[in-house]
Amino acid sequence: MTATILKELKGLEEAGLKRETTLIEKTHGPKVLIDGREVVLLCSNDYLGLSCHPEVKEAAVKAVERYGVGAGASRLVSGTMEPHIELEETVRKFQGTEAALVFNSGWHANTGLIPALAGHGDEIFSDKLSHASIIDGSALSRAKVRRYPHLDTDALEGFLKNSTARKKLIITEGIFSMDGDLAPLKDIAGLADRYGAMLYVDDAHGVGVLGENGTGTLEHTGVEGPHIVRMGTFGKALGTFGAFIAGDKELMELLVTRARAFVYSTALPPAVCAATIKAMEIVEREPERRARLLDYADYIRGELKGAGLDTLDSEAHIIPLKTGDAQRTMEITARLLDKGVFVQGIRPPTVPEGTSRLRITPTAAHAREEIDLALSAIKEALG
């Protein structure tokens, strides 16, 4: 067994695909300490810089003092506390839906909801670049899965037109996590209506950032529909941890009984829920954070394109910088770290073979000088 594992590890290392963690010794929001050196962090999902916000931290501390550190049980045993209910009500109002249900992560939400909505005899239609949790949730459902080419609504319609499934479920991300492009939600929602399919939008990277009120990609693209099921995470723009499903009241009732990731997981710590409620308040009252983040992203993208670098078809706040080869990508990451900038390389299987990249994500907490320093280092490292 050991010899087999060692051989596999050697192969991964030779291909530039062996992964290791990077220890963050201390964080100051847009800057972190790695190996005793302070570096500019440009690969975090803490898009609005809320993870270190004093009000968010204070809310967590007060909740720890009142409720303790952990929930102690699953939500259906003794793990439901006031902060869970308050957070679900806050999400419901924020998303403008009938109800919402909190999960422990986006992974829990996708692997819990998808098998609860679709099963044997049903058909799932999802984008080929969908997140791994969507792929795994679809596999767990035992439904037939059709993966259409990225953003190709003609191919999606062809699949829907030929489907004889009793129940059809379309799944897409709102903004794709590794490419930074937006799903054509208006077209997809139209197809869902035309062919009697349910639509589920994983908006992990849109919630808190996109839309006039920060509710996500559906608002940003002007798509409305009370029966569209949406998922969002708290561990990205909101700076905390966990996720939600929002939609019809009856759906939430079904998930409480049928979503195994909800039923069989210890509930989120109440302090995390309290911190998230405070973070959502800040999102609503400080739209300038979203504006600053998107301005930074446009600036970075423009500078990189002007230098002849490939940012794919990215939009909004996720900027992939294509490097191609996995080994080269990690060498560039190391060079950037030496220059005081931390941007993690992304390699297969997270992205398709031959499309390794740096995934650049500014935050609203960055200073313009930090962005300029990072851009200078990136251009030099790829020169």
Coordinates of C-alpha atoms in Angstrom, one line a residue:
M1 CA 0.0 0.0 0.0
T2 CA 2.7 2.5 1.0
A3 CA 4.8 1.8 -2.1
T4 CA 1.7 2.3 -4.3
I5 CA 0.9 5.6 -2.6
L6 CA 4.6 6.8 -2.9
K7 CA 4.6 6.0 -6.6
E8 CA 1.4 8.0 -7.1
L9 CA 2.8 10.9 -5.1
K10 CA 5.9 10.9 -7.2
G11 CA 3.9 10.9 -10.4
L12 CA 1.8 13.9 -9.2
E13 CA 5.0 15.8 -8.2
E14 CA 6.6 15.2 -11.6
A15 CA 3.5 16.5 -13.3
G16 CA 3.4 19.6 -11.1
L17 CA 0.1 18.4 -9.6
K18 CA 1.1 17.5 -6.0
R19 CA -0.7 19.9 -3.7
E20 CA 0.5 21.4 -0.4
T21 CA -1.0 23.8 2.0
T22 CA 0.4 27.3 2.6
L23 CA 0.5 28.3 6.3
I24 CA -0.9 31.8 7.0
E25 CA 0.7 32.8 10.2
K26 CA -1.2 36.0 10.7
T27 CA -3.8 37.9 8.8
H28 CA -4.3 41.7 8.5
G29 CA -7.1 41.4 5.8
P30 CA -5.4 42.3 2.6
K31 CA -2.0 41.3 3.9
V32 CA -0.9 38.1 5.5
L33 CA 2.2 36.7 7.2
I34 CA 3.9 33.7 5.4
D35 CA 7.3 32.4 6.6
G36 CA 7.6 35.5 8.7
R37 CA 7.2 37.9 5.8
E38 CA 4.2 40.2 5.2
V39 CA 2.9 39.8 1.7
V40 CA 0.0 41.2 -0.3
L41 CA -2.8 38.6 -0.4
L42 CA -4.5 38.4 -3.8
C43 CA -6.2 35.0 -3.9
S44 CA -8.7 35.2 -1.0
N45 CA -12.5 34.9 -1.4
D46 CA -12.9 37.5 1.4
Y47 CA -14.0 39.8 -1.3
L48 CA -15.4 42.6 0.9
G49 CA -12.8 42.4 3.6
L50 CA -15.4 41.5 6.2
S51 CA -13.6 38.6 7.9
C52 CA -11.6 41.0 10.1
H53 CA -14.3 43.7 10.4
P54 CA -14.5 44.8 14.1
E55 CA -18.3 44.6 14.2
V56 CA -18.3 41.1 12.7
K57 CA -15.7 39.9 15.3
E58 CA -17.6 41.5 18.1
A59 CA -20.8 39.8 17.1
A60 CA -19.0 36.4 17.2
V61 CA -17.5 37.1 20.6
K62 CA -20.8 38.1 22.2
A63 CA -22.4 34.9 20.7
V64 CA -19.7 32.7 22.1
E65 CA -20.2 34.2 25.6
R66 CA -23.9 33.5 25.4
Y67 CA -24.1 30.2 23.5
G68 CA -20.7 28.6 23.8
V69 CA -18.3 27.6 21.0
G70 CA -20.3 24.8 19.3
A71 CA -23.9 23.8 18.6
G72 CA -23.4 20.4 20.1
A73 CA -25.7 18.5 17.8
S74 CA -27.5 18.4 14.5
R75 CA -30.3 20.9 13.8
L76 CA -32.9 18.1 14.2
V77 CA -31.6 17.0 17.6
S78 CA -30.6 19.9 19.9
G79 CA -28.5 22.0 17.6
T80 CA -31.0 24.7 16.6
M81 CA -30.5 27.9 18.5
E82 CA -31.8 31.5 18.1
P83 CA -28.9 32.6 15.8
H84 CA -29.7 29.8 13.3
I85 CA -33.3 31.0 13.1
E86 CA -32.3 34.7 12.9
L87 CA -29.8 34.0 10.2
E88 CA -32.4 32.1 8.1
E89 CA -34.8 35.0 8.4
T90 CA -32.1 37.5 7.5
V91 CA -31.3 35.5 4.4
R92 CA -34.9 35.1 3.5
K93 CA -35.5 38.8 3.5
F94 CA -32.2 39.5 1.8
Q95 CA -32.9 37.1 -1.1
G96 CA -36.7 38.0 -1.2
T97 CA -37.8 34.4 -1.0
E98 CA -40.4 32.6 1.0
A99 CA -37.9 30.7 3.1
A100 CA -34.2 29.9 3.6
L101 CA -32.2 27.1 5.2
V102 CA -28.6 27.3 6.5
F103 CA -26.0 24.6 5.7
N104 CA -22.5 24.1 6.9
S105 CA -20.8 24.9 3.6
G106 CA -21.5 25.2 -0.1
W107 CA -20.4 21.6 -0.5
H108 CA -23.0 20.5 2.1
A109 CA -25.7 22.6 0.4
N110 CA -25.0 21.1 -3.1
T111 CA -24.6 17.5 -2.0
G112 CA -27.7 17.9 0.2
L113 CA -30.1 19.7 -2.1
I114 CA -29.4 18.0 -5.5
P115 CA -30.1 14.4 -4.3
A116 CA -33.2 15.7 -2.4
L117 CA -34.6 17.3 -5.7
A118 CA -33.6 14.7 -8.3
G119 CA -33.4 10.9 -8.3
H120 CA -33.6 7.8 -10.4
G121 CA -35.7 8.5 -13.5
D122 CA -35.0 12.3 -13.4
E123 CA -32.5 14.2 -15.4
I124 CA -30.0 16.9 -14.4
F125 CA -28.5 19.4 -16.9
S126 CA -25.4 21.2 -15.7
D127 CA -22.6 23.3 -17.2
K128 CA -19.3 21.4 -17.9
L129 CA -17.4 23.8 -15.7
S130 CA -19.7 23.4 -12.7
H131 CA -18.1 23.1 -9.3
A132 CA -17.0 19.7 -8.0
S133 CA -19.7 19.8 -5.3
I134 CA -22.3 20.1 -8.1
I135 CA -20.8 17.1 -9.8
D136 CA -20.7 15.1 -6.6
G137 CA -24.2 16.1 -5.6
S138 CA -25.5 15.1 -9.1
A139 CA -23.7 11.7 -8.8
L140 CA -25.3 11.1 -5.4
S141 CA -28.7 11.7 -6.8
R142 CA -28.6 8.8 -9.2
A143 CA -30.4 10.9 -11.8
K144 CA -29.2 10.9 -15.4
V145 CA -26.7 13.8 -15.8
R146 CA -26.2 15.8 -19.0
R147 CA -23.3 18.2 -19.0
Y148 CA -23.6 20.9 -21.7
P149 CA -20.5 22.8 -23.0
H150 CA -19.6 25.8 -21.0
L151 CA -22.3 28.6 -21.3
D152 CA -23.8 26.9 -24.4
T153 CA -27.5 27.4 -24.2
D154 CA -28.1 25.9 -27.6
A155 CA -26.7 22.6 -26.4
L156 CA -28.7 22.9 -23.2
E157 CA -31.9 23.4 -25.2
G158 CA -31.1 20.4 -27.4
F159 CA -30.7 18.2 -24.2
L160 CA -34.0 19.6 -22.8
K161 CA -35.9 19.1 -26.0
N162 CA -34.9 15.5 -26.2
S163 CA -35.5 14.7 -22.6
T164 CA -38.3 12.4 -21.5
A165 CA -37.5 12.5 -17.8
R166 CA -40.3 12.9 -15.4
K167 CA -38.4 15.7 -13.6
K168 CA -35.8 18.1 -15.1
L169 CA -33.3 20.1 -13.1
I170 CA -31.0 22.7 -14.6
I171 CA -28.0 23.6 -12.5
T172 CA -25.6 26.4 -13.1
E173 CA -23.2 28.6 -11.2
G174 CA -24.0 32.3 -11.3
I175 CA -20.4 33.4 -11.7
F176 CA -18.0 30.6 -12.4
S177 CA -15.4 30.3 -9.6
M178 CA -12.3 29.6 -11.8
D179 CA -13.2 31.5 -15.0
G180 CA -14.9 34.5 -13.5
D181 CA -17.5 34.7 -16.3
L182 CA -21.2 35.0 -15.8
A183 CA -23.9 32.4 -16.7
P184 CA -26.5 33.6 -19.3
L185 CA -29.2 33.4 -16.7
K186 CA -31.9 35.1 -18.7
D187 CA -31.6 32.5 -21.5
I188 CA -31.3 29.6 -19.0
A189 CA -34.3 30.8 -17.0
G190 CA -36.3 31.1 -20.3
L191 CA -35.4 27.5 -21.2
A192 CA -36.4 26.3 -17.8
D193 CA -39.8 27.9 -18.2
R194 CA -40.2 26.6 -21.8
Y195 CA -39.4 23.0 -21.0
G196 CA -40.9 22.7 -17.5
A197 CA -37.5 22.4 -15.7
M198 CA -36.5 23.5 -12.2
L199 CA -33.6 26.0 -12.1
Y200 CA -31.0 25.9 -9.4
V201 CA -28.3 28.7 -9.3
D202 CA -25.2 28.2 -7.2
D203 CA -24.3 31.8 -6.5
A204 CA -21.4 31.2 -4.1
H205 CA -19.3 33.9 -5.6
G206 CA -22.1 36.4 -6.5
V207 CA -23.9 36.8 -3.2
G208 CA -22.7 40.0 -1.4
V209 CA -21.0 41.4 -4.5
L210 CA -23.2 41.5 -7.6
G211 CA -26.5 43.3 -8.0
E212 CA -27.7 46.7 -6.9
N213 CA -28.3 45.4 -3.4
G214 CA -25.6 42.8 -3.4
T215 CA -28.0 39.9 -3.5
G216 CA -26.2 38.1 -6.3
T217 CA -26.0 37.3 -10.0
L218 CA -29.8 36.9 -10.5
E219 CA -30.3 40.5 -9.4
H220 CA -27.2 41.6 -11.5
T221 CA -28.6 40.0 -14.6
G222 CA -32.2 41.1 -14.0
V223 CA -33.6 37.6 -13.7
E224 CA -36.6 37.2 -11.5
G225 CA -38.6 34.1 -10.5
P226 CA -40.0 33.2 -7.1
H227 CA -39.4 29.5 -7.8
I228 CA -35.8 29.7 -8.8
V229 CA -33.8 27.9 -6.1
R230 CA -30.6 29.7 -5.2
M231 CA -27.6 28.9 -3.1
G232 CA -25.1 31.3 -1.6
T233 CA -22.1 31.0 0.8
F234 CA -21.1 32.9 3.8
G235 CA -17.4 32.1 3.6
K236 CA -16.7 34.3 0.6
A237 CA -18.0 37.9 0.3
L238 CA -19.5 37.7 3.8
G239 CA -16.2 36.7 5.4
T240 CA -17.6 34.0 7.8
F241 CA -18.5 30.3 7.1
G242 CA -21.4 28.2 5.9
A243 CA -24.1 28.5 3.2
F244 CA -27.8 28.8 2.5
I245 CA -30.5 27.5 0.2
A246 CA -33.3 30.0 -0.5
G247 CA -36.6 29.4 -2.3
D248 CA -40.1 28.2 -1.7
K249 CA -41.2 27.3 1.9
E250 CA -42.2 23.8 0.8
L251 CA -38.7 23.2 -0.5
M252 CA -37.1 24.1 2.8
E253 CA -39.6 21.8 4.6
L254 CA -38.5 19.0 2.2
L255 CA -34.8 19.6 2.7
V256 CA -35.2 19.5 6.5
T257 CA -36.3 15.9 6.1
R258 CA -34.5 14.7 3.0
A259 CA -31.2 16.6 2.7
R260 CA -28.7 14.2 4.3
A261 CA -26.0 16.9 4.6
F262 CA -28.4 18.9 6.8
V263 CA -29.9 16.0 8.7
Y264 CA -26.7 14.3 9.7
S265 CA -24.3 17.3 10.3
T266 CA -23.7 19.1 13.6
A267 CA -25.1 22.6 13.2
L268 CA -23.0 25.6 12.5
P269 CA -21.6 27.2 15.6
P270 CA -24.0 29.9 16.8
A271 CA -21.2 32.5 16.8
V272 CA -20.7 32.0 13.1
C273 CA -24.4 32.6 12.5
A274 CA -24.3 35.8 14.6
A275 CA -21.2 37.0 12.8
T276 CA -22.9 36.3 9.4
I277 CA -26.0 38.3 10.4
K278 CA -23.7 41.3 11.2
A279 CA -21.8 40.9 7.9
M280 CA -25.1 40.9 5.9
E281 CA -26.1 44.1 7.7
I282 CA -22.8 45.7 6.6
V283 CA -23.3 44.5 3.0
E284 CA -26.6 46.3 2.9
R285 CA -25.5 49.5 4.5
E286 CA -22.1 49.9 2.7
P287 CA -22.6 49.5 -1.0
E288 CA -19.3 51.3 -1.5
R289 CA -17.5 48.1 -0.6
R290 CA -18.9 46.3 -3.6
A291 CA -18.2 49.3 -5.9
R292 CA -14.6 49.5 -4.7
L293 CA -14.0 45.8 -5.3
L294 CA -15.4 45.9 -8.8
D295 CA -13.4 49.0 -9.6
Y296 CA -10.2 47.2 -8.5
A297 CA -11.1 44.2 -10.6
D298 CA -11.7 46.3 -13.7
Y299 CA -8.4 48.1 -13.2
I300 CA -6.4 44.8 -12.7
R301 CA -8.1 43.2 -15.7
G302 CA -7.4 46.2 -17.9
E303 CA -3.7 46.4 -16.8
L304 CA -3.2 42.7 -17.5
K305 CA -4.8 42.8 -20.9
G306 CA -2.8 45.9 -21.7
A307 CA 0.3 43.9 -21.0
G308 CA -0.8 41.2 -23.4
L309 CA -1.8 38.7 -20.8
D310 CA -4.8 36.3 -21.1
T311 CA -7.6 36.8 -18.5
L312 CA -10.0 34.6 -20.5
D313 CA -13.5 35.9 -20.6
S314 CA -13.6 37.0 -17.0
E315 CA -16.0 39.5 -15.6
A316 CA -16.6 41.0 -12.1
H317 CA -14.2 40.3 -9.4
I318 CA -12.6 36.9 -10.3
I319 CA -9.7 37.3 -12.7
P320 CA -8.0 34.2 -14.1
L321 CA -4.5 34.7 -15.6
K322 CA -3.9 31.8 -17.9
T323 CA -0.4 30.3 -17.6
G324 CA -1.1 26.9 -19.3
D325 CA 1.4 24.5 -17.8
A326 CA 1.0 23.3 -14.2
Q327 CA 4.7 23.2 -13.4
R328 CA 5.2 26.7 -14.8
T329 CA 2.2 28.0 -12.9
M330 CA 3.6 26.9 -9.5
E331 CA 7.0 28.4 -10.4
I332 CA 5.3 31.7 -11.1
T333 CA 3.5 31.4 -7.8
A334 CA 6.8 30.9 -6.0
R335 CA 8.4 33.9 -7.8
L336 CA 5.5 36.1 -6.9
L337 CA 5.8 35.1 -3.2
D338 CA 9.5 36.1 -3.3
K339 CA 8.3 39.5 -4.6
G340 CA 5.9 39.9 -1.7
V341 CA 2.6 38.8 -3.5
F342 CA 0.7 35.7 -2.7
V343 CA -1.4 34.4 -5.7
Q344 CA -2.0 30.7 -5.6
G345 CA -1.7 28.7 -8.8
I346 CA -4.7 26.7 -9.9
R347 CA -4.1 23.4 -11.7
P348 CA -6.0 20.2 -12.9
P349 CA -8.2 18.7 -11.8
T350 CA -9.7 22.0 -10.6
V351 CA -9.4 23.3 -14.1
P352 CA -9.1 21.4 -17.4
E353 CA -5.7 20.1 -18.6
G354 CA -3.6 22.8 -20.2
T355 CA -5.5 25.7 -18.7
S356 CA -3.6 26.2 -15.4
R357 CA -3.8 29.7 -14.2
L358 CA -3.3 32.2 -11.4
R359 CA -6.7 33.1 -9.9
I360 CA -6.5 36.8 -8.9
T361 CA -9.0 38.2 -6.5
P362 CA -8.7 41.7 -5.0
T363 CA -10.7 42.7 -2.0
A364 CA -12.4 45.9 -1.0
A365 CA -9.9 46.2 1.9
H366 CA -6.9 46.5 -0.4
A367 CA -5.2 49.9 -0.8
R368 CA -4.5 51.0 -4.4
E369 CA -0.7 50.9 -3.7
E370 CA -1.0 47.3 -2.8
I371 CA -2.8 46.5 -6.1
D372 CA -0.2 48.4 -8.0
L373 CA 2.6 46.6 -6.2
A374 CA 1.0 43.2 -7.1
L375 CA 0.5 44.2 -10.7
S376 CA 4.1 45.2 -11.1
A377 CA 5.2 41.8 -9.6
I378 CA 2.9 39.8 -11.8
K379 CA 4.0 41.5 -15.0
E380 CA 7.6 41.0 -14.1
A381 CA 7.1 37.3 -13.1
L382 CA 5.3 36.6 -16.4
G383 CA 7.6 38.7 -18.5

